[in-house]
CSV table of C-alpha atoms in Angstrom, one decimal:
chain,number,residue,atom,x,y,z
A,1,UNK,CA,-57.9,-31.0,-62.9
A,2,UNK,CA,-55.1,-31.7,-64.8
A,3,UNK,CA,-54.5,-34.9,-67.7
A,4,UNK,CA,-52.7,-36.9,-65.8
A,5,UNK,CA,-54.4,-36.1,-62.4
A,6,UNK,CA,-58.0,-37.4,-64.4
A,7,UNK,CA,-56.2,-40.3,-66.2
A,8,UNK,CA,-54.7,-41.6,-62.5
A,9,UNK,CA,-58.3,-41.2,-61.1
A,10,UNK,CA,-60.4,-43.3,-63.5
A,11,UNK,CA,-57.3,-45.8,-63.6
A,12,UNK,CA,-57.7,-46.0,-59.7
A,13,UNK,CA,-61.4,-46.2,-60.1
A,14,UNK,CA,-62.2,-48.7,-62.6
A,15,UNK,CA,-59.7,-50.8,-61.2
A,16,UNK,CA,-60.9,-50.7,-57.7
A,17,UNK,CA,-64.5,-51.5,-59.7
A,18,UNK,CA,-63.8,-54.6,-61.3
A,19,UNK,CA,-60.4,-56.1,-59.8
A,20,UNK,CA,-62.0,-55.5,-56.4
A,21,UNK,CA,-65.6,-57.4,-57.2
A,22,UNK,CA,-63.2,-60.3,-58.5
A,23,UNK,CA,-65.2,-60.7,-61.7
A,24,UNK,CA,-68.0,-62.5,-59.6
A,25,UNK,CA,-70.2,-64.9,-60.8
A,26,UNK,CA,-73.4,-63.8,-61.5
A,27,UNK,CA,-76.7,-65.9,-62.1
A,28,UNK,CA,-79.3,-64.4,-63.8
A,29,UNK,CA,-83.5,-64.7,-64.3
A,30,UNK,CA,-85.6,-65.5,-67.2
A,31,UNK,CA,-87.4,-62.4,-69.6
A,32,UNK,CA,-90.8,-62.6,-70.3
A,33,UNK,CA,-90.5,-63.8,-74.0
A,34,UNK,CA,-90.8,-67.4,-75.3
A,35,UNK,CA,-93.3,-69.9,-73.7
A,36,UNK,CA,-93.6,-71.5,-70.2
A,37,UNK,CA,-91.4,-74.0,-69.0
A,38,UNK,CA,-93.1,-77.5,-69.1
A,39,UNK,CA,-92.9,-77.7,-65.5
A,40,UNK,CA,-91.3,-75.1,-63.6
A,41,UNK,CA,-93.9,-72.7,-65.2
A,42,UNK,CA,-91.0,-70.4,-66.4
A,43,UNK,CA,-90.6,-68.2,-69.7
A,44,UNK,CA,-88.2,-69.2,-72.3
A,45,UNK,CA,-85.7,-66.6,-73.1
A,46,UNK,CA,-84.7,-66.4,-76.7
A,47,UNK,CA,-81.1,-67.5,-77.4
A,48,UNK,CA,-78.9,-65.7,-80.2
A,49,UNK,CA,-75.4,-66.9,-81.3
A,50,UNK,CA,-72.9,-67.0,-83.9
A,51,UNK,CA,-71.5,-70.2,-85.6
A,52,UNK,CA,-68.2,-69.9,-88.3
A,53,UNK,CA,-66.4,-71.7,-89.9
A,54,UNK,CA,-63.3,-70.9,-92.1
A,55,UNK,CA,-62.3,-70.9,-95.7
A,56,UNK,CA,-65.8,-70.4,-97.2
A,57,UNK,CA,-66.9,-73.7,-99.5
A,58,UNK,CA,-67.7,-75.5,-102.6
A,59,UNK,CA,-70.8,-73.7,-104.6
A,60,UNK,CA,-71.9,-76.6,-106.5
A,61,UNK,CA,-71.9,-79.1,-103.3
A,62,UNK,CA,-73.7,-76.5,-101.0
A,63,UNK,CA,-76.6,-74.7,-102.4
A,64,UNK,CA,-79.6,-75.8,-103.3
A,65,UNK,CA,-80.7,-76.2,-106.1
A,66,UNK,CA,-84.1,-74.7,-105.3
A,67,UNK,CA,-85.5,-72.0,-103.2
A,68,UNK,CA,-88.5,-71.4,-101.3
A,69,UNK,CA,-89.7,-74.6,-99.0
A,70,UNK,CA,-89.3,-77.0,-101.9
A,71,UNK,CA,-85.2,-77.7,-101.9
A,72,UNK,CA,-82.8,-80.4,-100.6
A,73,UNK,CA,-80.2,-80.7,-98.3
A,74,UNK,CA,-77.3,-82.4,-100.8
A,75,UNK,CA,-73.6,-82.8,-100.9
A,76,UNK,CA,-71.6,-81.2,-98.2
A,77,UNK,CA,-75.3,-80.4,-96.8
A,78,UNK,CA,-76.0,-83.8,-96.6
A,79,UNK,CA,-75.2,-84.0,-92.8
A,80,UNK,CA,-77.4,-81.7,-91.9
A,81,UNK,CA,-80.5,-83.1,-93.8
A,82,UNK,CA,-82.7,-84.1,-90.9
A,83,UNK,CA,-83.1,-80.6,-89.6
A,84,UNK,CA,-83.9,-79.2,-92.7
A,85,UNK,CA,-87.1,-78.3,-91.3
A,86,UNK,CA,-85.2,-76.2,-88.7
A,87,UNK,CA,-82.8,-74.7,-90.9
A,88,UNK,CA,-82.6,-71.6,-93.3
A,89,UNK,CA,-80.2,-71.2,-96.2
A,90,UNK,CA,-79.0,-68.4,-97.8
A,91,UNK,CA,-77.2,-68.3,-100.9
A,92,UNK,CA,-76.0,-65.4,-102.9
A,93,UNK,CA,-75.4,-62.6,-100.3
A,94,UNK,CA,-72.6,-60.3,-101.3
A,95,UNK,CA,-70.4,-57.6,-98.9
A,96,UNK,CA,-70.2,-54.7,-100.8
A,97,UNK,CA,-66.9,-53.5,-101.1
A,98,UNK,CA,-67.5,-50.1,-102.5
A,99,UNK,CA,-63.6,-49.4,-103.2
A,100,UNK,CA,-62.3,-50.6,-99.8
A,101,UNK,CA,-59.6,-53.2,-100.2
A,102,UNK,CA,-60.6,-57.3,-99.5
A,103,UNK,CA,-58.4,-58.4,-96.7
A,104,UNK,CA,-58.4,-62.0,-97.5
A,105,UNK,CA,-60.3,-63.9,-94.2
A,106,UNK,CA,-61.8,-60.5,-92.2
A,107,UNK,CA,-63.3,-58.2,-95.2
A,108,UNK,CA,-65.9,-60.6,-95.6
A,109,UNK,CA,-66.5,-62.4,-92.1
A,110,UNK,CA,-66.5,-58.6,-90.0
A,111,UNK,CA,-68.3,-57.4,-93.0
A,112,UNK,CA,-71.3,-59.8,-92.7
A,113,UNK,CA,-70.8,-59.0,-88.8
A,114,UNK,CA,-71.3,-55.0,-88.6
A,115,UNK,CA,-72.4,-53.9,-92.3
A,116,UNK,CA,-70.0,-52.3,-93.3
A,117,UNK,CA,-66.8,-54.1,-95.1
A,118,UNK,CA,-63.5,-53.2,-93.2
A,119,UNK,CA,-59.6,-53.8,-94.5
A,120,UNK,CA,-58.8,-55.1,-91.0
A,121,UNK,CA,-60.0,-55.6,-87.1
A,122,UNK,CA,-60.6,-51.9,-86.8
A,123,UNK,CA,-64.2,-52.6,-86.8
A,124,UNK,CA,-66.2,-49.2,-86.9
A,125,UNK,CA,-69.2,-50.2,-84.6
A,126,UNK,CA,-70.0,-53.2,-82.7
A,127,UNK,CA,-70.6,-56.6,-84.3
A,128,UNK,CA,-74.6,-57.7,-84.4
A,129,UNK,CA,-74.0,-60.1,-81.9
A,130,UNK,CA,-73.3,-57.2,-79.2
A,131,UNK,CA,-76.5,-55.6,-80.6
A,132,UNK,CA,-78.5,-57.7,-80.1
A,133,UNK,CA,-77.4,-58.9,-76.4
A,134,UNK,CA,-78.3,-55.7,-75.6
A,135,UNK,CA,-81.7,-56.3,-76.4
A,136,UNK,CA,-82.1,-59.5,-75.1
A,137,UNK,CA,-79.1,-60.5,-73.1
A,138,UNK,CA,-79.2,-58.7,-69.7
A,139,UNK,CA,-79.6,-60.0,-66.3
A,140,UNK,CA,-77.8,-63.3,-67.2
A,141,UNK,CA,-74.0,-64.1,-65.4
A,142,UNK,CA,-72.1,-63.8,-68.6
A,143,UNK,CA,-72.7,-61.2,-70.8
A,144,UNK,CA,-72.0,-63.7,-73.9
A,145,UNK,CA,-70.1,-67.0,-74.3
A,146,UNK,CA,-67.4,-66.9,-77.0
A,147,UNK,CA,-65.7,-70.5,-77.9
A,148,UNK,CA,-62.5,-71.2,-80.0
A,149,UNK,CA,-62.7,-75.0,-81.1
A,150,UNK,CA,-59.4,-75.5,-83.0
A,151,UNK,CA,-56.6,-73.9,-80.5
A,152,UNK,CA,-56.4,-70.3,-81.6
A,153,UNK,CA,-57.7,-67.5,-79.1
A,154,UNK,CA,-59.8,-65.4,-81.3
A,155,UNK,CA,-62.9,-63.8,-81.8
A,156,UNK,CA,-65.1,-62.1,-83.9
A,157,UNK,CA,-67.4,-60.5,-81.8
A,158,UNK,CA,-66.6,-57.0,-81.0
A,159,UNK,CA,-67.5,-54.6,-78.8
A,160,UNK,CA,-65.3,-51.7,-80.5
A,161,UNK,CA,-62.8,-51.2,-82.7
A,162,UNK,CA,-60.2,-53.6,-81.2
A,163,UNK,CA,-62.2,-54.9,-78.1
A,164,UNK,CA,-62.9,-58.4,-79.4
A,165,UNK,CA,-64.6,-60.6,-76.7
A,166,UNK,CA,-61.7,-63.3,-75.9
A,167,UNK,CA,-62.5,-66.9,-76.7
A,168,UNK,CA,-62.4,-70.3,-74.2
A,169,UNK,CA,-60.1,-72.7,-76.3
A,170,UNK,CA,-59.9,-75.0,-73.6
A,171,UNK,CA,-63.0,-77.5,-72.7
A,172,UNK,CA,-61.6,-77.7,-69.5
A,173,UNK,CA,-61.4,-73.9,-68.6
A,174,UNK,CA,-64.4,-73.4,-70.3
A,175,UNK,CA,-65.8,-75.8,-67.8
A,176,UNK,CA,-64.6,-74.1,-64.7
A,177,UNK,CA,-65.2,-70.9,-65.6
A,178,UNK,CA,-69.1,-72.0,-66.4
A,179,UNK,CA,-69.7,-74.4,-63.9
A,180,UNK,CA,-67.1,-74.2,-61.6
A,181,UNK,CA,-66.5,-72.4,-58.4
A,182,UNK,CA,-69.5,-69.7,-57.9
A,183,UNK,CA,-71.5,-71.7,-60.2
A,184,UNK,CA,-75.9,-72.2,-58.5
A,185,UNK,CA,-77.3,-75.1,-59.3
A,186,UNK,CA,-81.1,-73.3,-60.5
A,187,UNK,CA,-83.3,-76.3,-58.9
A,188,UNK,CA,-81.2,-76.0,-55.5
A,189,UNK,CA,-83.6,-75.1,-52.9
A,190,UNK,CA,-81.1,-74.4,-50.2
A,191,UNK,CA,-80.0,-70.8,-52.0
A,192,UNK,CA,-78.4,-68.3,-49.3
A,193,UNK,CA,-76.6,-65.4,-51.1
A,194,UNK,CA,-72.9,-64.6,-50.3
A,195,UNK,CA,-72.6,-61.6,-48.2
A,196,UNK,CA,-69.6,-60.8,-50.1
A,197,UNK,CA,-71.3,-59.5,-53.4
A,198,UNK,CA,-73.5,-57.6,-50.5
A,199,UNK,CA,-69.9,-55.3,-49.5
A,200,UNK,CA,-69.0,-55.2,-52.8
A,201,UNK,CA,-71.9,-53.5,-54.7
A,202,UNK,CA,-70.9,-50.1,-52.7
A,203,UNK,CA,-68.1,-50.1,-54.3
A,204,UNK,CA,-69.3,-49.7,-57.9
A,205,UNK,CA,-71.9,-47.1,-56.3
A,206,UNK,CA,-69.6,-44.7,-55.2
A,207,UNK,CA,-68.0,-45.1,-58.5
A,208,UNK,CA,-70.9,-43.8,-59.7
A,209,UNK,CA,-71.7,-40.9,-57.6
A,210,UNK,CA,-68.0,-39.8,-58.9
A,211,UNK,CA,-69.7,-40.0,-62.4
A,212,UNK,CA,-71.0,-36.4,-63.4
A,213,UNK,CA,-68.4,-34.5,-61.9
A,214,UNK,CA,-65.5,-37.0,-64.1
A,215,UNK,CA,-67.2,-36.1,-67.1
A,216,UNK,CA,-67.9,-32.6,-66.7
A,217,UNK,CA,-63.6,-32.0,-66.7
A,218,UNK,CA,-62.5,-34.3,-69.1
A,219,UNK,CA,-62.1,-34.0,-72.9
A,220,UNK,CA,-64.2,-35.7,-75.3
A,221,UNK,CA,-61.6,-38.8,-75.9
A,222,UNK,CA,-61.9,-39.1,-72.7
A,223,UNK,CA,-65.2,-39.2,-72.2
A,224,UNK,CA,-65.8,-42.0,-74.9
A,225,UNK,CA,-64.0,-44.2,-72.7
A,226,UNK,CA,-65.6,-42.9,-69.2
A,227,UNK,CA,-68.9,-43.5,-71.2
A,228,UNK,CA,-67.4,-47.4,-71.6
A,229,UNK,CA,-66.1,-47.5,-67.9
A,230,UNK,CA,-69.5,-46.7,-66.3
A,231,UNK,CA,-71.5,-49.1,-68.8
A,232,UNK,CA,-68.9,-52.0,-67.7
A,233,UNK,CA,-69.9,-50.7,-64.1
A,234,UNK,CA,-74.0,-50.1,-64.5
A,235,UNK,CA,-74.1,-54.1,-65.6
A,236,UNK,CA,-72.4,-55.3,-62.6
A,237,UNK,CA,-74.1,-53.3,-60.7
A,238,UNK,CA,-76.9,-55.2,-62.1
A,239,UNK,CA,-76.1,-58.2,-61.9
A,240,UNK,CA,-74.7,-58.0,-58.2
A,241,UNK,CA,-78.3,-57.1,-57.9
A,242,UNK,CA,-79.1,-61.0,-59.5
A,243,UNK,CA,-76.6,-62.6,-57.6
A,244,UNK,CA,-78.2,-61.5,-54.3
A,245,UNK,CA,-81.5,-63.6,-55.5
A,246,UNK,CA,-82.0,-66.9,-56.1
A,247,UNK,CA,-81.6,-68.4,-59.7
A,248,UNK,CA,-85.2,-69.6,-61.4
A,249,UNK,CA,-85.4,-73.2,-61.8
A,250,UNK,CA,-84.7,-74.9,-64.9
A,251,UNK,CA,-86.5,-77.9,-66.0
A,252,UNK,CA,-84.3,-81.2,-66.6
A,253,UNK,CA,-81.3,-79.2,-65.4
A,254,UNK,CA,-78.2,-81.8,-64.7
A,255,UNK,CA,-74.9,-80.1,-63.7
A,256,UNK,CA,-72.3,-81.7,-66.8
A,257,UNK,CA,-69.4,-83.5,-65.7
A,258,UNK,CA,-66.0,-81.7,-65.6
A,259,UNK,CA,-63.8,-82.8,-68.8
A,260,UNK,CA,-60.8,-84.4,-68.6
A,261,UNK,CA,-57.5,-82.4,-69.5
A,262,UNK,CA,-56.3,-82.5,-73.0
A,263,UNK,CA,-54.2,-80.1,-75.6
A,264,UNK,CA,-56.4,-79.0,-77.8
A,265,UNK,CA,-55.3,-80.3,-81.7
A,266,UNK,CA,-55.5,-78.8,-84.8
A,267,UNK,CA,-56.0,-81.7,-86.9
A,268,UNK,CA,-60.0,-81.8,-88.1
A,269,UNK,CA,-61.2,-85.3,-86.0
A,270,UNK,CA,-59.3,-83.7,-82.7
A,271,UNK,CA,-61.1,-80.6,-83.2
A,272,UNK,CA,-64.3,-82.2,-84.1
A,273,UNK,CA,-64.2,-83.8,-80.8
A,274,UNK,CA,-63.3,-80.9,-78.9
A,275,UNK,CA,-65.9,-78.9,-80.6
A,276,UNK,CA,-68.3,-81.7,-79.4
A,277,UNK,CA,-67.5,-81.4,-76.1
A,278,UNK,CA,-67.5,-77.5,-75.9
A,279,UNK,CA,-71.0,-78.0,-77.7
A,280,UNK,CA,-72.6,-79.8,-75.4
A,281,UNK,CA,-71.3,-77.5,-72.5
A,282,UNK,CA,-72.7,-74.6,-74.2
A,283,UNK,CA,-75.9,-75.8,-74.3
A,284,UNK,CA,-76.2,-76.8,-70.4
A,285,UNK,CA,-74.4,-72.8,-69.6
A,286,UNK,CA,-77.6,-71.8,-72.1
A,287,UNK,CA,-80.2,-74.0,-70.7
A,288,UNK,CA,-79.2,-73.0,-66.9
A,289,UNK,CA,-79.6,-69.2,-67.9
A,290,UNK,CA,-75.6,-68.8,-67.9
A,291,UNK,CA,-76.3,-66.7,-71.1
A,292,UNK,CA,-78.1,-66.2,-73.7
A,293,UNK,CA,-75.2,-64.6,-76.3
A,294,UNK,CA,-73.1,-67.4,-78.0
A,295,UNK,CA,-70.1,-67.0,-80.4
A,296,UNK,CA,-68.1,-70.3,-81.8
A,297,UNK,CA,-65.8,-70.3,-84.0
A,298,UNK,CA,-65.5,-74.0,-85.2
A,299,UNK,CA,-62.1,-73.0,-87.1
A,300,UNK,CA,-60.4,-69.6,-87.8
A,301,UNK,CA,-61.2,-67.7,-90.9
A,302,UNK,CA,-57.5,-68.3,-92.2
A,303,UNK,CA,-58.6,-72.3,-90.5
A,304,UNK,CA,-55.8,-73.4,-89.6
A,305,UNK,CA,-57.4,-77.5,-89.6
A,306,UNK,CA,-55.2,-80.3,-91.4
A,307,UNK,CA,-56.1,-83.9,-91.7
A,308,UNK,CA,-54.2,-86.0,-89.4
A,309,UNK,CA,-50.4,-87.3,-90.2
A,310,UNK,CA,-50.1,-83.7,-92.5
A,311,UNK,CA,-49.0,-80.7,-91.7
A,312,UNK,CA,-50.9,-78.8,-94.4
A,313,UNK,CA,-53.2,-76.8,-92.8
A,314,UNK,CA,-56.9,-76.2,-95.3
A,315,UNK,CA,-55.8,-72.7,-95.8
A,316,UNK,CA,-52.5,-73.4,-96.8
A,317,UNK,CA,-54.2,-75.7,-99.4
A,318,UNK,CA,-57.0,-73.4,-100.6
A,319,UNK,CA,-53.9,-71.3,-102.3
A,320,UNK,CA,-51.7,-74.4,-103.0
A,321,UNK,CA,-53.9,-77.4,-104.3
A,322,UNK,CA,-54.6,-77.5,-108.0
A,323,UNK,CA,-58.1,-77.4,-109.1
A,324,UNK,CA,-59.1,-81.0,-110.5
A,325,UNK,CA,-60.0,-81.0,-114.1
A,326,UNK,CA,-62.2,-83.0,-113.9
A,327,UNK,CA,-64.3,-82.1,-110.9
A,328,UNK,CA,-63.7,-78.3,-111.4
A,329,UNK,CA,-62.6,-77.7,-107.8
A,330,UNK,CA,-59.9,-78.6,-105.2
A,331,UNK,CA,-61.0,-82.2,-103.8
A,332,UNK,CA,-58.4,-81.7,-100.1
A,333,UNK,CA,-60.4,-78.0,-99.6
A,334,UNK,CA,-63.7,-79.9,-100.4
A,335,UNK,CA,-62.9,-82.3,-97.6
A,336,UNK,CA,-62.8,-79.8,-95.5
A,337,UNK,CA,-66.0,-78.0,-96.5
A,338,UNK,CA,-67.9,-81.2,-95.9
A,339,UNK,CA,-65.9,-82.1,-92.5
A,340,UNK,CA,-67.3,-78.4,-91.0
A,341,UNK,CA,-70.6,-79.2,-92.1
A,342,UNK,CA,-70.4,-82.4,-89.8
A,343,UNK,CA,-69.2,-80.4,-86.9
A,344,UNK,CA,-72.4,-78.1,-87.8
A,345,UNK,CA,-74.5,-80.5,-87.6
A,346,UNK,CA,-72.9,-81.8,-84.2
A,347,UNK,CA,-73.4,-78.3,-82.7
A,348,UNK,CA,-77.2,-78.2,-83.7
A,349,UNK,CA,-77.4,-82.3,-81.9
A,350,UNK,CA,-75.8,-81.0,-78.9
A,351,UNK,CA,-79.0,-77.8,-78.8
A,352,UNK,CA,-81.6,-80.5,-80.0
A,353,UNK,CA,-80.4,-82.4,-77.3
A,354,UNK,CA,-82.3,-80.6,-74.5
A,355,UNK,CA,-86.2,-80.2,-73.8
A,356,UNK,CA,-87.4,-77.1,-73.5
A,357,UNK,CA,-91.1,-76.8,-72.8
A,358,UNK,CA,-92.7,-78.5,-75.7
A,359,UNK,CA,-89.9,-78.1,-77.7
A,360,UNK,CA,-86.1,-77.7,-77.5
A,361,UNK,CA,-83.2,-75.8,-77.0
A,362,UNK,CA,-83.0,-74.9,-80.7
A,363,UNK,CA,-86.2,-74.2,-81.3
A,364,UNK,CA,-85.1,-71.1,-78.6
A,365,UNK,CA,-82.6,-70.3,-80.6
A,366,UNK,CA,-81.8,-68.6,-82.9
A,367,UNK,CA,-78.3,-69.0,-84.7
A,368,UNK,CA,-76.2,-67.5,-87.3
A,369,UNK,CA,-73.8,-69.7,-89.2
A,370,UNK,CA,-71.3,-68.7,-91.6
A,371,UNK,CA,-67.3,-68.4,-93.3
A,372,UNK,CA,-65.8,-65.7,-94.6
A,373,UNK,CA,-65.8,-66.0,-97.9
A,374,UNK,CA,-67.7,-67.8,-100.9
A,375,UNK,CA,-64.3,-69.3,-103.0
A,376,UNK,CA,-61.3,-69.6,-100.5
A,377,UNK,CA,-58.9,-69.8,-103.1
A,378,UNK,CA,-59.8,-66.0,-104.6
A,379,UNK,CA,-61.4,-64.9,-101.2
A,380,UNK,CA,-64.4,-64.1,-102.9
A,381,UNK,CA,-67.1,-62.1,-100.7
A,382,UNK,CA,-69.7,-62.6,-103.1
A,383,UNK,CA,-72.2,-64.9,-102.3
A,384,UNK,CA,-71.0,-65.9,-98.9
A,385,UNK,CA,-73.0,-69.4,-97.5
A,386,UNK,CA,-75.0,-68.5,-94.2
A,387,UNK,CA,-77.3,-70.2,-92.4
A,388,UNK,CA,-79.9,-69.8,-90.3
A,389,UNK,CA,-81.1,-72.5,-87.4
A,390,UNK,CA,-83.8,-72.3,-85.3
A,391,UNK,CA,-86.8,-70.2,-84.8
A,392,UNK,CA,-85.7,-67.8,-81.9
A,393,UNK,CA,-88.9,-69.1,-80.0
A,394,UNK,CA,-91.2,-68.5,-82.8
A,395,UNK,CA,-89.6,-65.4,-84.0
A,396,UNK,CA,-88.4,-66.7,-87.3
A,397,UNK,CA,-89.6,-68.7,-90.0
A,398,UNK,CA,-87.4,-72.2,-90.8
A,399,UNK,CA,-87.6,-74.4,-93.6
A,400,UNK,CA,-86.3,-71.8,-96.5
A,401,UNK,CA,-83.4,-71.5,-99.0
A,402,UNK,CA,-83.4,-67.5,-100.1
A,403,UNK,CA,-81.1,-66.7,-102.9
A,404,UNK,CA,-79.8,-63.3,-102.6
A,405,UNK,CA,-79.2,-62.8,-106.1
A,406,UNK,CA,-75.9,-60.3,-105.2
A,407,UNK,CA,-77.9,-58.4,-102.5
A,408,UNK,CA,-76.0,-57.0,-99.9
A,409,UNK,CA,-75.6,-59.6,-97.2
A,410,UNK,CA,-76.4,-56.7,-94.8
A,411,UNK,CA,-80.2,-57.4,-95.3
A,412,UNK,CA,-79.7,-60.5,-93.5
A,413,UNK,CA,-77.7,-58.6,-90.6
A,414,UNK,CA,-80.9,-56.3,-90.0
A,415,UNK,CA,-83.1,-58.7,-90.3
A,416,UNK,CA,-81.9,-61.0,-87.5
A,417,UNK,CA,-81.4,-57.2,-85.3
A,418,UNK,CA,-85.6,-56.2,-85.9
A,419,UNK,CA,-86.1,-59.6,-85.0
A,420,UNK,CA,-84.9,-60.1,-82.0
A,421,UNK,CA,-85.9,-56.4,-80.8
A,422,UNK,CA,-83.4,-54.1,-81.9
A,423,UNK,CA,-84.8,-50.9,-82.5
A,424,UNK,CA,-83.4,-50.0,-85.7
A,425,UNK,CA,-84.8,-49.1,-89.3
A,426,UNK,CA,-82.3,-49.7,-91.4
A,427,UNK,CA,-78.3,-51.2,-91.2
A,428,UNK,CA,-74.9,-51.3,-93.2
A,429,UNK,CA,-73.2,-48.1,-94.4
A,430,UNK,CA,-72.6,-46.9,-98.7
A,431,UNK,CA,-74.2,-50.1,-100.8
A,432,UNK,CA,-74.3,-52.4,-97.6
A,433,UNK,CA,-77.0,-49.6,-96.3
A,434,UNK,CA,-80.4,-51.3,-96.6
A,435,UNK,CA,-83.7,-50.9,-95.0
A,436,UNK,CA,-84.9,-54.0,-96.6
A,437,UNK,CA,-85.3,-56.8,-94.1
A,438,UNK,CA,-85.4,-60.6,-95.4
A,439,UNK,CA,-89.4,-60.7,-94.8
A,440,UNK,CA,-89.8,-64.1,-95.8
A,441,UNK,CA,-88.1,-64.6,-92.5
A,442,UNK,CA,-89.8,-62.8,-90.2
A,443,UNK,CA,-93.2,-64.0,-88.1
């Protein structure tokens, strides 16, 4: 068969695969980790996601100044004081760069994300968030959930080298594409599955007969991406299998109210409020077993946030504000250091919000929050601040502040991947390589 013969077959193919299911809706069932639903006598999945926020922050207003159990929540932590019990910090963390040059606002951010530092977006594996969903986050509608709060589409979860997962930076179409049209209420008794995913599903079999004889004519560039074409078309086979079944219920499961249109604004209250309300959406599409893979990006790693009545934007300033004598830092950047730490706190309100079982949402949880660097202004990637909250359903231990002491801030990457299941025994490539797991973490 020739090239171009192959190439206009699998075009033909994976477009009849996915633009003739229409992207469906899919609902999805509980796994058998966590504990039983209060009343619907459920399990609890585990939850994983991703929180960042942009332009790193000030040292001396951030960590604590003690580690182990015995430390406090001060400064630009201050907000987030009352789930210190719930929280883990970690201080001191370092991407090695081993020689590869520091692209200010990705090196450190993709770095912490797949282990081994990068000089741009061509990322050389998937991101830990795509690791671990495939652990734990099958057999749910959307494969993960990635939010944009302050108006720019981007993301830093990838699935390959240039195949981010696109953001939501609308409420709004977040909203409809959630709980909109093919959207199951779980504790609807009335369920009667649409015949249409019923026709459909053939479709993406007979792709799949079509498999073995593709790959046995093609070259091997080739069959990298056939390899990614029937993944894409295994899962919705899958999950046309779901959506053919009706959703488990879901205790104290209220369908949110659509939110009303707005432009989404760059200054930091505007996008504190729209974080808010993409928050609290989030956490219904995660308690309703929408998914269980989250990325938000609260601001851009280059964050493009300004107070209101400036047009400054907080990365502009990290480069342009003197340092204060005095305080030994740069009091506009600081503001907005402490202003992300509010929105962090807001995100973790909106997760506490809902009962789950004898607990919450969070305590299901477990998420990852951090910038991309440790001092904006030099774009340090030493001792990037990260944070864990929540316990993953008993997975992980809260309540700790580990200093890393310039360990490679891949141990923290592994340790959330064994965790949560991933069956790997080490992580990170050249001095980001570690088989050392953060034990103190793990249950």
């Amino acid at each position: 068969m020739k090239s171009r013969t192959r190439r206009t077959l699998l075009k033909g193919l994976f477009h009849g695969a996915v633009v003739g299911v229409g992207l469906p809706t899919l609902n999805c069932f509980l796994d058998d980790s966590g504990k039983a639903f209060a009343d619907t006598k459920q399990r609890l999945p585990t939850r994983f996601g991703t929180w960042v926020w942009g332009c790193g922050f000030i040292p001396e207003h951030w960590i604590p100044t003690q580690t182990g159990s015995d430390f406090d929540l001060h400064g630009h932590l201050a907000p987030v004081a009352s789930y210190k019990d719930k929280l883990s910090i970690l201080s001191g963390f370092d991407v090695k760069l081993d020689g590869v040059p520091n692209k200010p606002h990705i090196t450190g951010c993709l770095g912490l994300r797949t282990g081994v530092p990068v000089p741009d977006e061509n990322v050389k594996k998937p991101t830990l968030d795509v690791e671990i969903a495939r652990i734990i986050g099958n057999d749910t509608r959307f494969g993960s959930i990635e939010l944009s709060t302050s108006g720019i589409n981007r993301s830093y979860s990838f699935r390959a080298a240039g195949a981010p997962n696109p953001s939501e930076t609308s409420p709004l179409a977040f909203y409809q594409r959630v709980f909109g049209e093919g959207f199951q209420d779980p504790n609807n008794t009335n369920f009667v599955p649409n015949p249409t995913f019923m026709a459909q599903q053939s479709v993406l079999s007979a792709i799949k007969d079509q498999r073995a004889d593709l790959l046995r004519t093609v070259g091997a560039e080739d069959r990298h991406r056939l390899d990614e074409y029937f993944t894409a078309i295994r899962e919705l086979e899958q999950k046309l299998t779901l959506q053919l079944q009706p959703p488990a219920p879901v205790e104290n499961f209220f369908k949110p109210q659509q939110p009303e249109p707005y432009t989404v604004d760059a200054t930091m209250f505007e996008v504190i409020k729209t974080h808010k309300v993409m928050a609290d959406l989030l956490a219904v599409a995660l308690q309703s077993n929408q998914t269980r893979i989250f990325n938000v990006l609260l601001s851009d790693t280059a964050s493009n946030l300004r107070k209101p009545g400036t047009t400054a934007t907080h990365h502009t300033l990290t480069h342009e504000e003197p340092v204060d004598p005095a305080l030994g830092y740069q009091p506009q950047v600081a503001w907005f250091a402490e202003q992300s730490m509010v929105a962090w706190k807001d995100f973790l309100d909106s997760l506490s919000s809902i009962k789950e079982g004898d607990g919450t949402l969070l305590d299901n949880c477990l998420v990852f929050a951090h910038s991309d660097c440790s001092i904006a202004k030099s774009h340090a990637v030493e001792g990037i601040p990260m944070m864990l909250a929540g316990s993953g359903g008993g997975k992980f231990k809260t309540g700790l502040h580990i200093a890393g002491k310039g360990d490679a801030a891949s141990r923290v990457g592994l340790t959330l991947q064994q965790g949560l299941g991933v069956p790997i025994d080490r992580w990170g490539s050249l001095s980001m390589d570690t088989n050392r797991p953060l034990t103190e973490l793990m249950v």
